[in-house]
Coordinates of C-alpha atoms in Angstrom, one line a residue:
M1 CA -69.8 4.2 -49.9
A2 CA -66.2 3.3 -50.5
E3 CA -65.2 -0.4 -50.5
T4 CA -62.9 -1.5 -47.7
I5 CA -59.7 -3.4 -48.5
L6 CA -57.8 -5.3 -45.8
I7 CA -54.0 -5.5 -46.1
V8 CA -52.1 -8.1 -44.0
D9 CA -48.4 -8.0 -44.5
D10 CA -45.6 -7.9 -41.9
E11 CA -43.3 -6.0 -44.3
R12 CA -44.4 -2.5 -43.3
E13 CA -43.0 -0.9 -46.4
I14 CA -45.1 -3.1 -48.6
A15 CA -48.2 -2.6 -46.5
D16 CA -47.8 1.1 -46.4
L17 CA -47.1 1.3 -50.2
L18 CA -50.3 -0.7 -51.0
E19 CA -52.3 1.4 -48.6
L20 CA -51.1 4.6 -50.4
Y21 CA -52.0 3.3 -53.9
L22 CA -55.4 1.8 -52.8
K23 CA -56.4 5.0 -51.0
N24 CA -55.5 7.0 -54.1
E25 CA -58.1 4.9 -55.9
G26 CA -60.7 5.8 -53.4
Y27 CA -60.8 2.7 -51.3
D28 CA -60.9 2.6 -47.5
V29 CA -57.9 0.6 -46.2
C30 CA -57.4 -1.4 -43.0
K31 CA -53.8 -2.4 -42.4
F32 CA -52.4 -5.1 -40.1
Y33 CA -48.9 -6.6 -39.8
N34 CA -50.0 -10.0 -38.4
G35 CA -52.8 -12.5 -38.8
T36 CA -54.2 -12.4 -35.3
D37 CA -55.1 -8.7 -35.4
A38 CA -56.4 -9.1 -38.9
L39 CA -58.8 -12.0 -37.9
R40 CA -60.0 -10.0 -34.9
K41 CA -60.9 -7.1 -37.3
I42 CA -62.6 -9.4 -39.7
A43 CA -64.8 -10.9 -37.0
V44 CA -66.0 -7.4 -36.1
S45 CA -66.2 -5.8 -39.6
P46 CA -65.5 -8.0 -42.6
P47 CA -63.9 -6.1 -45.5
D48 CA -64.9 -6.2 -49.2
L49 CA -61.6 -7.8 -50.1
A50 CA -58.4 -8.9 -48.4
V51 CA -54.8 -8.7 -49.6
L52 CA -53.0 -11.4 -47.6
D53 CA -49.3 -12.2 -47.3
V54 CA -48.4 -15.8 -47.0
M55 CA -45.4 -15.4 -44.6
L56 CA -46.7 -13.8 -41.4
P57 CA -45.0 -13.7 -38.0
D58 CA -47.7 -15.4 -36.0
I59 CA -50.3 -17.3 -38.1
G60 CA -49.4 -18.5 -41.6
G61 CA -51.2 -16.7 -44.4
F62 CA -52.6 -20.0 -45.6
D63 CA -54.1 -20.6 -42.2
V64 CA -55.6 -17.1 -42.1
C65 CA -57.2 -17.8 -45.5
R66 CA -58.7 -21.1 -44.3
R67 CA -60.2 -19.4 -41.3
I68 CA -61.6 -16.6 -43.5
R69 CA -63.2 -19.2 -45.8
E70 CA -64.9 -20.9 -42.8
R71 CA -67.3 -18.0 -42.5
Y72 CA -66.8 -15.4 -45.3
F73 CA -66.8 -15.3 -49.1
F74 CA -65.2 -11.9 -49.9
P75 CA -62.3 -12.1 -52.4
V76 CA -58.8 -12.9 -51.1
I77 CA -55.6 -12.1 -53.0
M78 CA -52.5 -13.8 -51.7
L79 CA -49.1 -12.1 -51.8
T80 CA -45.9 -14.1 -51.4
A81 CA -42.2 -14.3 -52.3
R82 CA -42.6 -17.9 -53.1
V83 CA -42.7 -18.8 -56.8
E84 CA -43.3 -22.6 -56.7
D85 CA -46.4 -23.8 -58.4
L86 CA -47.3 -26.0 -55.4
D87 CA -47.5 -22.9 -53.2
K88 CA -49.7 -21.2 -55.7
I89 CA -52.0 -24.2 -56.0
T90 CA -52.2 -24.5 -52.2
G91 CA -53.4 -21.0 -51.9
L92 CA -56.0 -21.4 -54.6
T93 CA -57.3 -24.7 -53.3
I94 CA -57.9 -23.3 -49.8
G95 CA -60.1 -20.5 -51.1
A96 CA -57.8 -17.7 -52.4
D97 CA -59.1 -16.0 -55.5
D98 CA -55.8 -14.7 -56.9
Y99 CA -52.1 -15.0 -56.2
I100 CA -49.4 -12.4 -56.8
T101 CA -45.7 -13.1 -56.4
K102 CA -43.3 -10.5 -54.9
P103 CA -41.7 -8.3 -56.1
F104 CA -44.7 -6.7 -57.9
N105 CA -45.8 -3.5 -59.3
P106 CA -48.4 -1.9 -56.9
L107 CA -50.4 -0.9 -59.9
E108 CA -50.8 -4.6 -60.8
V109 CA -52.2 -5.2 -57.3
V110 CA -54.7 -2.3 -57.7
A111 CA -55.7 -3.8 -61.1
R112 CA -56.2 -7.2 -59.6
V113 CA -58.3 -5.7 -56.7
K114 CA -60.6 -4.0 -59.2
T115 CA -61.0 -7.2 -61.2
Q116 CA -61.8 -9.3 -58.2
L117 CA -64.3 -6.8 -56.9
R118 CA -66.0 -6.5 -60.3
R119 CA -66.3 -10.3 -60.5
Y120 CA -67.5 -10.6 -57.0
K121 CA -70.3 -8.0 -57.5
R122 CA -71.2 -9.4 -60.9
Y123 CA -71.7 -13.0 -59.7
N124 CA -73.3 -12.0 -56.4
A125 CA -76.0 -9.7 -57.8
T126 CA -79.4 -10.6 -56.5
G127 CA -81.2 -9.8 -59.7
A128 CA -81.0 -12.1 -62.7
P129 CA -80.6 -10.6 -66.1
A130 CA -83.6 -11.0 -68.4
E131 CA -81.7 -13.1 -70.9
R132 CA -80.7 -15.7 -68.3
R133 CA -82.1 -19.1 -69.3
T134 CA -82.9 -20.3 -65.8
E135 CA -82.3 -19.4 -62.2
E136 CA -81.7 -23.0 -61.0
Y137 CA -80.2 -26.2 -62.3
D138 CA -80.9 -29.6 -60.8
I139 CA -78.5 -32.3 -62.2
R140 CA -78.9 -35.7 -60.7
G141 CA -79.2 -34.4 -57.1
L142 CA -76.9 -31.4 -57.6
T143 CA -78.9 -28.2 -57.3
I144 CA -77.5 -24.7 -57.8
N145 CA -79.6 -21.6 -57.6
Y146 CA -78.4 -18.3 -59.1
R147 CA -80.7 -16.0 -57.2
T148 CA -80.1 -17.4 -53.7
H149 CA -76.5 -18.4 -54.5
K150 CA -77.1 -21.7 -52.8
C151 CA -75.8 -25.1 -53.8
T152 CA -77.0 -28.5 -52.4
L153 CA -76.0 -32.1 -53.1
Y154 CA -78.7 -34.6 -52.3
G155 CA -80.2 -32.0 -50.0
E156 CA -77.0 -31.3 -48.2
N157 CA -75.8 -27.6 -48.3
I158 CA -72.5 -27.2 -50.0
Q159 CA -70.5 -24.1 -48.9
L160 CA -68.9 -22.6 -52.0
T161 CA -66.8 -19.5 -52.3
P162 CA -68.2 -16.9 -54.8
L163 CA -65.5 -18.0 -57.3
E164 CA -66.4 -21.7 -56.9
F165 CA -70.0 -20.8 -57.3
S166 CA -69.3 -18.9 -60.5
I167 CA -67.3 -21.8 -62.0
L168 CA -70.0 -24.4 -61.2
W169 CA -72.7 -22.1 -62.5
Y170 CA -70.9 -21.5 -65.7
L171 CA -70.4 -25.3 -66.3
C172 CA -74.1 -26.0 -65.4
D173 CA -75.2 -23.2 -67.7
H174 CA -73.2 -24.9 -70.5
Q175 CA -73.9 -28.5 -69.6
K176 CA -73.4 -31.1 -72.3
C177 CA -70.8 -28.7 -73.8
V178 CA -67.0 -29.0 -73.3
V179 CA -65.7 -25.7 -71.7
S180 CA -62.0 -25.1 -72.2
S181 CA -59.8 -23.7 -69.4
E182 CA -59.4 -20.6 -71.5
E183 CA -63.1 -20.0 -71.9
L184 CA -63.8 -20.7 -68.2
F185 CA -61.0 -18.5 -67.0
E186 CA -62.0 -15.5 -69.2
A187 CA -65.7 -15.9 -68.4
V188 CA -65.3 -16.2 -64.6
W189 CA -62.2 -14.2 -63.8
G190 CA -62.9 -11.6 -66.4
E191 CA -59.3 -11.5 -67.6
K192 CA -57.3 -12.5 -70.6
Y193 CA -56.2 -16.1 -70.3
L194 CA -52.4 -16.3 -70.2
N195 CA -51.5 -19.9 -69.5
N196 CA -53.5 -20.0 -66.3
N197 CA -54.3 -23.7 -66.6
N198 CA -53.1 -24.4 -63.0
T199 CA -55.4 -21.8 -61.6
V200 CA -58.5 -23.4 -63.3
M201 CA -57.3 -26.9 -62.4
A202 CA -56.8 -26.0 -58.8
H203 CA -60.3 -24.6 -58.4
I204 CA -61.9 -27.5 -60.3
G205 CA -60.0 -29.8 -57.9
R206 CA -61.4 -27.9 -54.9
L207 CA -64.9 -28.1 -56.3
R208 CA -64.7 -31.8 -56.8
E209 CA -63.6 -32.2 -53.2
K210 CA -66.6 -30.3 -51.9
L211 CA -68.9 -32.4 -54.1
H212 CA -67.3 -35.6 -52.8
E213 CA -66.2 -36.5 -56.3
P214 CA -64.0 -39.6 -56.7
A215 CA -60.7 -38.5 -58.3
R216 CA -60.7 -41.2 -61.1
K217 CA -64.4 -41.3 -61.9
P218 CA -66.1 -38.0 -61.1
K219 CA -69.9 -38.0 -61.4
F220 CA -70.5 -34.3 -62.1
I221 CA -67.4 -32.3 -63.3
K222 CA -65.7 -34.4 -65.9
T223 CA -62.4 -33.8 -67.7
V224 CA -62.2 -34.1 -71.4
W225 CA -58.4 -34.5 -71.7
G226 CA -56.8 -31.9 -73.9
V227 CA -60.0 -30.0 -74.3
G228 CA -61.6 -28.8 -71.0
Y229 CA -64.4 -29.7 -68.6
T230 CA -68.0 -30.6 -68.9
I231 CA -71.1 -31.4 -66.8
E232 CA -73.2 -34.0 -68.7

């Protein structure tokens, strides 16, 4: 069965162009020009991935992404004409998985869609590879289970996006080691690291918030300045 891609962009030419390229790759495409109609569609039939514009005529793209993340974990790629790092970090910290600035090559969007879907399926497979060392880690009250994809902190369920789960699992799987931003990005995102430190930093920041980590003295995810991150 073909995977379904949701496109939300009020610039009809862009939405139509992306629809054409994605359909040529064999995807089913649902297309909307505002956030309200898109959210209604998602409530009835969630897609496998959403391509979401930041500037929409009714509900802002960031707000749409927040609402998606309240219930769903499928990948979200943000599209925007904004180039400021702050906007990019905002999108990533509220749960977006990737961020593409306009103007763009539609082939790049197709490539990013394929990458996100591969990552999503890889890190959400129910079966665990034979070489996996363990299916669960329990680190001072923080428990993460690979098979069930559940995370708890002192017994309280922590809602993680698939990307956040993948980051936390990788750090737990390499506990007592310092993992560089480059290693973490290439392992989790499955792409070559090209100065994507802000991307990693934004997601680490979001994870710390969900784990109720104090900014100055985090208990679990610690920064080794100039090197990377570690869970001791």
